[in-house]
XYZ file of C-alpha atoms in Angstrom:
726
model
C 0.000 0.000 0.000
C 1.316 3.455 -0.933
C 0.284 4.777 2.475
C 2.254 2.282 4.601
C 4.157 5.019 6.414
C 1.019 7.046 7.081
C -0.826 3.898 8.180
C 1.886 3.131 10.740
C 1.909 6.698 12.070
C -1.871 6.708 12.459
C -1.928 3.353 14.208
C 0.684 4.577 16.676
C -1.243 7.818 17.237
C -4.865 6.642 17.569
C -4.689 2.850 17.774
C -7.316 0.814 15.934
C -9.743 3.676 15.359
C -12.064 3.743 12.365
C -9.718 6.286 10.802
C -6.976 3.656 10.537
C -9.313 0.954 9.273
C -10.734 3.182 6.529
C -7.382 4.416 5.187
C -6.628 1.464 2.832
C -10.104 1.687 1.318
C -9.818 5.437 0.844
C -6.351 5.216 -0.696
C -7.676 2.714 -3.231
C -10.094 5.413 -4.407
C -7.653 8.330 -4.113
C -6.188 10.028 -7.216
C -3.129 8.287 -8.630
C -0.983 11.419 -8.232
C -1.545 11.580 -4.472
C 1.441 10.594 -2.324
C 0.117 10.438 1.266
C 3.625 10.152 2.707
C 4.912 13.384 1.144
C 5.321 16.517 3.253
C 3.711 18.683 0.564
C 0.867 17.861 -1.797
C 0.096 19.698 -5.005
C -3.713 19.540 -5.017
C -4.178 21.805 -8.050
C -5.748 18.902 -10.041
C -8.708 19.125 -7.647
C -9.470 22.656 -8.867
C -12.066 23.098 -11.607
C -9.914 25.607 -13.490
C -7.249 23.929 -15.602
C -4.948 26.955 -15.382
C -4.369 26.154 -11.713
C -1.076 24.280 -11.921
C 0.185 24.548 -8.346
C -1.760 24.574 -5.083
C 0.404 23.344 -2.247
C -0.706 21.771 1.016
C 2.304 21.983 3.323
C 1.765 19.552 6.181
C 4.983 20.636 7.878
C 2.944 23.597 9.133
C 1.387 21.135 11.603
C 4.184 20.996 14.167
C 2.764 18.053 16.145
C 3.884 14.742 14.492
C 0.834 12.686 15.482
C -1.596 15.433 14.550
C 0.232 15.906 11.242
C -0.481 12.276 10.354
C -4.130 12.780 11.297
C -4.214 15.933 9.152
C -3.002 13.908 6.154
C -5.679 11.294 6.777
C -8.289 14.049 7.040
C -7.145 15.429 3.676
C -7.417 11.966 2.090
C -10.908 11.562 3.561
C -11.941 15.021 2.339
C -10.738 14.282 -1.193
C -12.226 10.798 -1.474
C -15.422 10.990 0.559
C -16.385 14.657 0.232
C -14.791 15.636 -3.116
C -13.578 18.893 -1.560
C -11.436 21.358 -3.485
C -8.126 23.060 -2.680
C -9.745 25.983 -0.819
C -11.501 23.731 1.705
C -8.431 21.547 2.145
C -6.288 24.604 2.874
C -8.808 25.899 5.420
C -8.819 22.576 7.295
C -5.023 22.377 7.276
C -4.895 25.827 8.841
C -7.071 24.546 11.707
C -4.787 21.551 12.256
C -1.792 23.909 12.348
C -3.419 25.909 15.164
C -4.268 22.719 17.062
C -0.680 21.493 16.671
C 0.640 24.666 18.276
C -1.829 24.217 21.125
C -0.849 20.582 21.739
C 2.861 21.337 21.907
C 4.658 18.231 23.189
C 1.536 16.562 24.611
C 0.304 13.265 23.096
C -2.629 13.451 20.691
C -4.805 11.464 23.107
C -4.678 14.403 25.546
C -6.514 16.685 23.100
C -9.597 18.049 24.871
C -12.522 20.346 24.171
C -10.782 23.046 26.191
C -7.988 23.084 23.610
C -10.495 23.913 20.892
C -11.877 26.798 22.935
C -8.330 28.078 23.438
C -7.687 27.884 19.687
C -10.960 29.727 19.114
C -9.824 32.560 21.368
C -6.508 32.718 19.542
C -8.276 32.934 16.174
C -10.675 35.617 17.393
C -7.805 37.723 18.718
C -5.961 37.695 15.386
C -8.681 37.916 12.732
C -11.646 40.064 11.815
C -15.116 39.081 12.980
C -16.361 37.448 9.788
C -13.044 35.709 9.089
C -12.798 34.327 12.618
C -16.401 33.082 12.472
C -15.609 31.188 9.261
C -12.423 29.712 10.708
C -14.195 28.655 13.903
C -16.804 26.890 11.783
C -13.941 24.919 10.198
C -12.635 24.244 13.710
C -16.021 22.818 14.713
C -16.109 20.537 11.666
C -12.630 19.226 12.465
C -13.682 18.542 16.072
C -16.723 16.571 14.920
C -14.577 14.587 12.472
C -11.984 13.769 15.135
C -14.740 12.548 17.450
C -16.108 10.195 14.795
C -12.817 8.957 13.402
C -10.373 8.802 16.324
C -12.512 8.134 19.381
C -11.518 11.394 21.090
C -14.305 12.746 23.299
C -14.733 16.258 21.972
C -17.805 18.434 22.417
C -16.790 21.694 20.798
C -19.423 24.032 19.372
C -18.333 27.335 17.927
C -20.090 30.284 19.546
C -18.815 32.715 16.923
C -21.493 33.937 14.574
C -20.845 36.772 12.175
C -23.832 39.131 12.136
C -25.750 39.102 8.878
C -24.567 42.131 6.930
C -27.280 41.752 4.308
C -30.029 39.406 3.214
C -33.286 38.367 4.797
C -31.864 38.161 8.324
C -30.177 41.578 8.238
C -31.533 45.056 8.833
C -33.243 47.260 6.280
C -30.141 49.463 6.233
C -27.906 46.481 5.522
C -30.146 45.253 2.742
C -30.405 48.706 1.181
C -26.630 49.153 1.253
C -26.043 45.817 -0.501
C -28.703 46.106 -3.212
C -27.566 47.938 -6.339
C -29.934 50.741 -7.400
C -31.822 50.065 -10.625
C -30.332 53.228 -12.132
C -26.800 51.819 -11.809
C -27.864 48.621 -13.574
C -29.500 50.655 -16.342
C -26.404 52.841 -16.784
C -24.162 49.788 -17.082
C -26.400 48.217 -19.719
C -26.635 51.478 -21.688
C -22.880 52.100 -21.510
C -22.270 49.389 -24.125
C -23.602 51.773 -26.765
C -21.513 54.823 -25.849
C -19.594 56.334 -28.791
C -15.799 55.943 -28.819
C -15.975 53.264 -26.128
C -12.663 51.337 -25.907
C -12.800 47.750 -27.136
C -11.825 46.489 -23.675
C -14.755 48.270 -22.019
C -17.243 47.133 -24.660
C -16.086 43.536 -24.256
C -16.413 43.409 -20.475
C -19.637 45.455 -20.426
C -21.106 42.749 -22.649
C -20.063 40.239 -19.993
C -21.825 42.370 -17.373
C -24.996 42.342 -19.494
C -24.984 38.535 -19.375
C -24.346 38.586 -15.629
C -27.216 41.002 -14.938
C -29.653 38.779 -16.834
C -28.487 35.457 -15.400
C -26.876 36.096 -12.013
C -23.946 33.793 -12.752
C -21.067 33.708 -10.312
C -17.973 35.214 -11.906
C -16.295 31.829 -12.253
C -19.393 30.467 -13.986
C -19.692 33.520 -16.247
C -16.104 33.338 -17.490
C -16.351 29.610 -18.255
C -19.411 29.780 -20.486
C -19.154 27.715 -23.684
C -19.249 29.625 -26.964
C -22.543 27.938 -27.883
C -24.124 28.794 -24.539
C -27.444 30.158 -25.853
C -30.473 27.878 -26.140
C -33.676 28.993 -27.855
C -36.577 26.899 -26.573
C -40.062 27.773 -27.839
C -39.516 31.489 -27.526
C -37.645 31.263 -24.223
C -33.932 32.030 -23.978
C -31.723 29.915 -21.734
C -27.982 30.004 -21.067
C -26.154 26.775 -20.385
C -23.169 26.863 -18.071
C -20.927 24.786 -15.852
C -22.284 25.239 -12.334
C -20.006 25.481 -9.315
C -20.357 24.660 -5.609
C -22.052 21.320 -6.347
C -25.128 23.036 -7.778
C -27.688 21.316 -9.971
C -26.745 21.392 -13.649
C -29.495 23.069 -15.668
C -29.679 25.913 -18.227
C -30.295 29.344 -16.695
C -33.506 31.058 -17.924
C -33.203 34.675 -19.055
C -36.038 37.130 -18.278
C -37.825 37.908 -21.574
C -37.198 41.636 -21.066
C -33.433 41.019 -21.127
C -33.276 38.337 -23.836
C -32.287 40.675 -26.700
C -29.568 42.242 -24.550
C -28.061 38.829 -23.795
C -28.155 37.725 -27.439
C -26.440 40.951 -28.536
C -23.812 40.635 -25.780
C -22.973 37.009 -26.594
C -22.741 37.778 -30.324
C -20.301 40.627 -29.648
C -18.102 38.496 -27.395
C -18.098 35.684 -29.971
C -16.917 38.074 -32.687
C -14.075 39.389 -30.522
C -12.894 35.960 -29.380
C -13.356 34.040 -32.645
C -9.706 34.403 -33.886
C -8.267 33.128 -30.598
C -10.793 30.313 -30.483
C -9.938 29.203 -34.026
C -6.213 29.165 -33.294
C -6.818 27.295 -30.037
C -8.499 24.589 -32.093
C -5.093 23.743 -33.574
C -3.726 23.293 -30.054
C -6.045 20.374 -29.433
C -3.572 18.101 -31.265
C -0.244 19.836 -30.595
C -0.176 22.430 -27.833
C 2.918 24.633 -27.326
C 5.207 24.460 -24.307
C 3.828 26.144 -21.183
C 6.822 28.230 -20.139
C 4.893 29.955 -17.357
C 4.253 26.635 -15.600
C 7.833 25.480 -16.208
C 9.265 28.609 -14.606
C 6.920 28.329 -11.595
C 7.628 24.631 -11.050
C 9.712 24.236 -7.857
C 11.447 21.242 -9.466
C 14.195 22.667 -11.761
C 14.291 19.553 -13.964
C 11.804 20.827 -16.533
C 13.364 24.300 -16.660
C 16.842 22.864 -17.269
C 15.557 20.467 -19.930
C 13.594 22.981 -21.988
C 16.170 25.794 -21.779
C 18.910 23.431 -22.973
C 16.703 22.191 -25.789
C 15.900 25.777 -26.824
C 19.601 26.680 -26.828
C 20.478 23.584 -28.844
C 17.791 24.368 -31.418
C 18.945 28.004 -31.506
C 22.547 27.098 -32.307
C 21.481 24.497 -34.887
C 19.287 27.014 -36.719
C 21.091 28.127 -39.933
C 19.777 31.661 -39.417
C 21.994 31.934 -36.330
C 25.199 30.668 -37.998
C 28.451 32.410 -37.034
C 30.568 31.373 -40.051
C 29.559 31.715 -43.721
C 32.178 31.663 -46.537
C 29.896 33.538 -48.953
C 28.057 36.052 -46.700
C 28.832 38.528 -43.925
C 26.486 39.406 -41.069
C 25.637 43.102 -40.640
C 23.699 44.565 -37.703
C 23.019 48.196 -36.897
C 20.081 49.337 -34.779
C 16.930 47.572 -35.963
C 18.625 46.461 -39.189
C 20.080 42.949 -39.249
C 20.873 40.974 -42.396
C 23.216 38.580 -44.112
C 24.964 40.441 -46.948
C 25.988 38.272 -49.981
C 29.387 39.936 -49.866
C 31.349 37.405 -51.934
C 28.997 37.786 -54.899
C 28.999 41.590 -54.589
C 32.795 41.759 -54.503
C 32.979 39.546 -57.585
C 30.455 41.771 -59.372
C 32.408 44.956 -58.577
C 35.864 43.556 -59.095
C 36.709 43.754 -55.404
C 35.851 47.472 -55.188
C 34.753 47.833 -51.560
C 33.526 51.418 -52.042
C 31.241 50.374 -54.898
C 29.813 47.542 -52.811
C 29.327 49.952 -49.913
C 27.353 52.355 -52.071
C 25.159 49.596 -53.531
C 24.049 48.083 -50.213
C 23.912 51.380 -48.285
C 26.489 50.470 -45.664
C 29.262 52.824 -44.571
C 32.833 52.314 -45.831
C 34.205 51.550 -42.353
C 31.460 48.993 -41.648
C 32.028 47.403 -45.043
C 35.722 46.948 -44.240
C 34.758 45.036 -41.083
C 32.369 42.869 -43.134
C 35.215 42.033 -45.520
C 37.375 41.054 -42.547
C 34.504 38.881 -41.268
C 34.220 37.157 -44.672
C 37.942 36.453 -44.791
C 37.846 34.988 -41.266
C 34.947 32.735 -42.243
C 36.887 31.447 -45.255
C 39.685 30.505 -42.855
C 37.142 28.676 -40.654
C 37.469 31.205 -37.862
C 34.908 33.287 -35.936
C 35.348 37.016 -36.455
C 35.229 38.773 -33.077
C 36.440 42.243 -34.004
C 37.143 44.097 -30.769
C 35.083 41.618 -28.703
C 36.454 38.872 -26.487
C 34.975 35.402 -26.369
C 35.058 35.410 -22.554
C 32.798 38.455 -22.110
C 29.203 37.553 -21.279
C 27.782 40.916 -22.305
C 29.818 41.544 -25.444
C 27.331 39.648 -27.612
C 24.062 40.885 -26.041
C 23.201 42.918 -29.151
C 24.096 40.175 -31.641
C 20.787 38.646 -32.696
C 22.510 35.410 -33.711
C 23.661 34.752 -30.147
C 21.202 33.526 -27.473
C 20.502 36.072 -24.756
C 18.226 36.904 -21.849
C 16.235 39.168 -24.178
C 15.842 36.350 -26.696
C 14.485 34.107 -23.936
C 12.053 36.833 -22.883
C 10.886 37.192 -26.491
C 10.338 33.428 -26.667
C 8.467 33.008 -23.394
C 7.051 36.453 -22.660
C 8.567 36.136 -19.176
C 11.032 38.439 -17.429
C 13.061 36.425 -14.927
C 14.907 39.387 -13.444
C 13.393 38.792 -9.986
C 13.083 35.032 -10.343
C 15.338 32.461 -8.653
C 15.672 30.911 -12.118
C 17.459 33.997 -13.508
C 20.971 33.077 -12.358
C 20.708 29.561 -13.770
C 19.340 30.905 -17.047
C 22.326 33.253 -17.378
C 24.745 30.367 -16.774
C 23.068 28.155 -19.372
C 23.067 30.945 -21.959
C 26.751 31.668 -21.277
C 27.549 27.980 -21.751
C 25.710 27.932 -25.085
C 27.411 31.162 -26.209
C 30.823 29.682 -25.532
C 29.960 26.627 -27.593
C 28.590 28.731 -30.437
C 31.495 31.193 -30.532
C 34.178 28.540 -30.116
C 32.374 26.283 -32.600
C 32.239 23.352 -30.192
C 29.386 20.897 -29.896
C 26.381 21.869 -27.775
C 24.349 18.666 -27.420
C 20.588 18.632 -27.112
C 19.252 16.887 -23.978
C 17.980 13.346 -24.394
C 14.362 13.606 -25.488
C 11.838 13.057 -22.683
C 8.426 12.659 -24.314
C 6.605 12.270 -20.997
C 8.082 15.519 -19.660
C 7.294 17.372 -22.883
C 3.689 16.201 -22.810
C 3.298 17.191 -19.164
C 4.666 20.684 -19.768
C 2.524 21.651 -22.728
C -0.116 24.366 -22.497
C -3.322 22.797 -21.242
C -5.866 23.216 -24.054
C -8.695 22.921 -21.547
C -10.352 25.593 -19.406
C -12.358 23.418 -17.022
C -11.835 19.881 -15.823
C -13.776 17.402 -13.753
C -11.822 17.198 -10.460
C -13.005 13.632 -9.880
C -11.851 12.213 -13.218
C -9.338 14.854 -14.330
C -10.952 14.927 -17.779
C -11.551 18.189 -19.624
C -15.143 19.415 -19.738
C -14.420 22.708 -21.537
C -11.530 23.340 -23.941
C -10.110 26.666 -25.085
C -11.577 26.324 -28.569
C -15.015 25.720 -27.028
C -14.965 28.590 -24.516
C -16.684 31.942 -24.981
C -14.186 34.040 -23.014
C -10.837 33.262 -24.659
C -8.375 35.887 -25.940
C -4.891 36.387 -27.309
C -2.478 37.943 -24.838
C -2.883 41.755 -24.904
C -5.744 41.463 -27.398
C -7.771 44.177 -25.645
C -4.789 46.349 -24.747
C -4.300 49.810 -26.258
C -0.635 49.977 -25.255
C 0.812 46.487 -25.825
C 1.330 44.471 -28.995
C -1.036 41.534 -29.392
C 0.768 38.210 -28.893
C -1.049 35.708 -31.106
C 1.192 32.926 -29.849
C -0.373 32.983 -26.392
C -4.034 32.197 -25.820
C -5.644 32.374 -22.409
C -9.114 32.096 -20.974
C -10.189 35.353 -19.354
C -9.401 35.091 -15.645
C -11.296 36.328 -12.612
C -8.428 38.693 -11.790
C -8.543 40.241 -15.264
C -12.249 40.969 -14.920
C -11.914 42.349 -11.396
C -8.996 44.604 -12.328
C -11.032 46.030 -15.196
C -14.112 46.560 -13.019
C -12.496 47.898 -9.826
C -9.301 49.299 -11.324
C -5.898 49.532 -9.704
C -5.232 51.460 -6.517
C -2.441 53.436 -8.170
C -4.854 54.768 -10.839
C -7.866 55.370 -8.600
C -9.467 58.731 -9.298
C -7.253 59.513 -12.303
C -9.669 58.596 -15.079
C -6.948 56.487 -16.714
C -7.704 53.043 -18.209
C -6.541 51.556 -14.894
C -9.194 53.460 -12.922
C -12.465 51.857 -11.796
C -15.077 51.445 -14.535
C -17.826 53.512 -12.907
C -15.403 56.362 -12.201
C -14.239 56.427 -15.822
C -17.750 56.284 -17.288
C -19.355 58.598 -14.734
C -21.829 55.999 -13.430
C -22.965 57.398 -10.078
C -24.689 55.760 -7.138
C -27.793 57.909 -6.425
C -27.458 57.151 -2.706
C -24.047 58.824 -2.450
C -23.719 60.809 -5.706
C -20.288 59.197 -6.064
C -19.024 56.610 -8.567
C -20.796 53.321 -7.901
C -18.811 50.607 -6.129
C -19.769 47.086 -7.115
C -18.644 43.553 -7.854
C -19.978 40.994 -10.288
C -21.645 39.139 -7.402
C -23.819 42.190 -6.721
C -25.710 41.451 -9.943
C -26.633 38.049 -8.500
C -28.065 39.761 -5.417
C -29.958 42.262 -7.568
C -31.504 39.614 -9.821
C -32.640 37.352 -6.982
C -34.237 40.299 -5.189
C -36.060 41.144 -8.419
C -37.359 37.572 -8.573
C -38.412 37.796 -4.904
C -40.281 41.036 -5.534
C -41.902 39.450 -8.562
C -43.553 36.850 -6.345
C -41.536 33.730 -7.159
C -41.513 30.989 -4.542
C -38.333 29.991 -2.738
C -38.248 26.660 -4.559
C -38.541 28.372 -7.938
C -35.724 30.783 -7.116
C -33.473 27.978 -5.884
C -34.154 26.075 -9.110
C -33.394 29.130 -11.255
C -30.021 29.587 -9.565
C -29.115 25.863 -9.739
C -29.135 25.471 -5.958
C -29.561 22.095 -4.322
C -31.805 23.648 -1.649
C -33.549 26.936 -0.973
C -31.739 27.620 2.310
C -29.165 29.836 0.555
C -31.849 32.114 -0.878
C -32.078 34.238 2.247
C -28.576 35.706 1.824
C -29.565 37.199 -1.542
C -33.017 38.511 -0.595
C -32.841 42.284 -0.047
C -36.537 43.048 -0.088
C -37.217 45.748 2.522
C -39.651 45.329 5.395
C -42.430 47.459 3.906
C -42.573 45.323 0.761
C -42.548 42.169 2.863
C -45.417 43.447 4.978
C -47.494 44.242 1.917
C -46.745 40.828 0.470
C -47.703 39.153 3.745
C -50.920 41.143 3.958
C -51.884 40.172 0.419
C -51.152 36.495 1.074
C -53.192 36.562 4.283
C -56.085 38.309 2.558
C -55.970 35.688 -0.204
C -56.135 32.846 2.324
C -52.691 31.455 1.484
C -51.396 31.494 5.069
C -51.954 29.183 8.032
C -51.790 30.314 11.635
C -53.673 32.003 14.454
C -53.401 35.460 12.859
C -54.624 34.226 9.477
C -57.636 32.476 11.006
C -58.433 35.509 13.166
C -58.374 37.734 10.082
C -60.874 35.457 8.319
C -63.237 35.500 11.312
C -63.059 39.301 11.681
C -63.502 39.852 7.942
C -66.821 37.980 8.013
C -68.259 40.559 10.411
C -66.331 43.764 9.644
C -63.982 44.171 6.658
C -62.790 47.521 8.082
C -61.770 45.933 11.392
C -60.132 43.077 9.498
C -58.003 45.559 7.557
C -56.916 47.279 10.761
C -56.118 43.914 12.352
C -54.099 42.968 9.299
C -51.937 46.084 9.663
C -51.062 45.249 13.261
C -50.720 41.497 12.739
C -47.895 41.740 10.207
C -46.033 44.713 11.650
C -43.068 42.470 12.466
C -41.902 39.330 10.717
C -38.934 37.096 11.427
C -38.320 34.421 8.787
C -37.638 30.889 9.980
C -37.200 27.636 8.037
C -40.719 26.529 8.964
C -42.589 29.857 8.756
C -42.658 33.454 9.963
C -42.790 34.690 13.561
C -44.806 37.883 14.192
C -43.050 38.745 17.446
C -40.755 41.734 17.767
C -37.703 39.757 18.831
C -35.831 42.908 19.754
C -38.327 43.702 22.549
C -40.369 40.564 23.287
C -38.963 37.212 24.425
C -40.569 34.120 22.946
C -43.247 32.896 25.419
C -42.660 29.296 24.344
C -38.862 29.184 24.509
C -38.562 28.977 20.707
C -40.714 25.861 20.545
C -43.318 26.748 17.927
C -45.099 23.386 17.836
C -45.318 22.256 21.480
C -47.486 25.051 22.856
C -50.885 23.348 23.206
C -52.418 21.454 26.115
C -50.926 18.026 26.637
C -54.406 16.500 26.700
C -55.599 18.396 23.647
C -55.851 15.991 20.716
C -56.112 18.932 18.288
C -53.064 20.844 19.469
C -52.229 24.007 17.512
C -48.847 25.691 17.011
C -47.746 28.997 18.521
C -50.178 31.883 18.018
C -47.366 33.992 16.543
C -46.470 31.491 13.799
C -47.564 32.052 10.192
C -46.990 29.363 7.555
C -47.109 30.040 3.818
C -48.834 27.112 2.115
C -47.319 28.115 -1.243
C -43.754 27.806 0.071
C -42.763 24.181 -0.441
C -39.609 24.649 1.642
C -41.628 25.626 4.741
C -44.022 22.715 4.307
C -41.138 20.282 3.760
C -39.493 21.501 6.962
C -42.706 21.022 8.945
C -43.145 17.556 7.440
C -39.620 16.673 8.572
C -40.335 17.949 12.099
C -43.551 15.910 12.152
C -41.749 12.749 11.028
C -39.017 13.194 13.654
C -41.574 13.817 16.406
C -43.528 10.698 15.478
C -40.356 8.607 15.538
C -39.376 9.909 18.973
C -42.891 9.294 20.333
C -42.765 5.710 19.058
C -39.336 5.067 20.580
C -40.277 6.535 23.966
C -43.557 4.603 24.013
C -41.752 1.345 23.268
C -39.326 2.120 26.103
C -42.186 2.582 28.591
C -41.708 6.330 29.101
C -45.437 7.184 29.009
C -45.152 9.466 32.049
C -42.202 11.443 30.707
C -42.814 15.184 30.078
C -40.631 14.857 26.979
C -43.091 12.337 25.550
C -45.954 14.783 26.080
C -43.931 17.537 24.390
C -43.241 15.479 21.267
C -46.862 14.333 21.162
C -47.911 17.994 21.016
C -45.360 18.628 18.267
C -46.659 15.688 16.245
C -50.291 16.856 16.627
C -49.632 20.512 15.791
C -47.500 19.725 12.751
C -50.117 17.214 11.568
C -52.739 19.960 11.871
C -50.689 22.306 9.671
C -49.930 19.623 7.096
C -53.618 18.735 6.864
C -54.588 22.374 6.282
C -51.830 22.693 3.672
C -53.161 19.667 1.820
C -50.013 17.623 2.430
C -50.892 13.921 2.863
């Protein structure tokens, strides 16, 4: 087994725990590239983006030897059982590093819940509120995993909760601050048609138009296929590659925005078509990926490819040093081989006549004649240069140089640790070329060459490693510098548009902020103002997702419909994106209650009052929905800021224990049209019934807990019956 060393370390650390028993089975399903015994793992293949070549997990950060072995096993488990990506693996490793510092020299078996609380305090003291809350959540997950897998008795629950800055659970001020004004959205959509708009702005504004209409995450937006549009019976849909384990389904486009999306996609296709067509040729023979070679911590590939480049350079006839019929002339941007022998024969050896014909000065022509004579003797003409000087030949285009390497790769290694080695290799090749000695090419390594080629794919399946989107199939693919006004387009380098590229265009660079230069923020350059501040709008691509979901909420869509539209596995994430203010919610609640769509004491009271006095019913309705607190199973009408819950947050166990028709809390309102609420109540009902059955079988008829769960079962059954749920 490849994990023999890790297996031994784990057995010594935790004995015969389930963690040790499961390791062989998990390693059999682990990726072939994974070496569990290595100190560092490159988990980049687990990333969806193919351009991620290196993502290192450094287990030496966990100073405690036993805990380090457990951290490796946790990473194997996370990869095999949970299919987690590099970000999650890095977050968990950070937790293990903190725990290792806390353990010190103590054995792993002495790890206690108190240690987790101490680590929590350390995290809170060093990080911001939201960051520490996220890290403590990772700490809690690690504690639960250790309890299950190692037999340690840990009961850690993180008490850190970051306050909701926006969404359904936040304040009206927080929601208003997060939601982009409609005028900003309109200005961004209209900006695509501004006269004299730079090509770069028009390209990315078209991307924004797609984002506004679909709400794609930025990673999803930039990995759209070129044939992403689907016309289905008059409806427009956009197919994409969903992230975060979402449900794969085409994204519907609101009919009002369909023409905008079609126009935006057509424009992007036109701009990216040349790069896409060239990328198609890479599918069979991709070029060498010098960027990855230079970044690779192992110098083997760098040494191999630089030596091969130098060997090919010297072997190229264009770069010859000796020619018995021609002389090499170089001055400024002009470099050429002059057929000097033929010219001298034609002019009877008159150097001045030859000089006038080719437009080269008399002194330079004399040096060319000396070069020709040296070549006929089989010697290299050096003039005033010395063969030992490294810099004497920097301007000779026939001789390899740092500048020639930069032109080949597009990379400046001045601040790279590879720079010194590159200079030595070039000097070695120069000596061989000038002294006319052999410079052998390295023995061909086909496996290394294949591994170091540019990946023609944009997205891959982390589980199988197979490409799911190639460069020639992607919508957002460009030549290097294609949208630049200041740099020459490099048609030899093709890249998918990255998240950083988009963000730098949208938010600008700090050095250019407020200057109006191309590096300034988009809204500042185009004069798109936020009406709330009368200053340039500040936004991210994710804000369009918040804006679109709020529009769907205000349009009356159910939570299940919204979750389906955004490819979510459940509707629980909807609340973060809902920025509907309280007044709109109250009106919506009033309308639903008046239409008889709600269940609860307040809804039934409204119906009774309305039968006798519609005016009184309207007044009651105003007071009944003044406050609303969303919960998974309904809405609470209490003002939680001023009134404590009279039932200790137990909405379904409020009735009399002897009442066979027990009802839920009088403050609870349930929306019968919200499938998520009804599903939650059905789950509570099922759990309550199971607990009642177990306690009855155990003879606990006199237990107050049994009576409580009986009330829960009756009240939830009452709601499900009224909602028409069998």
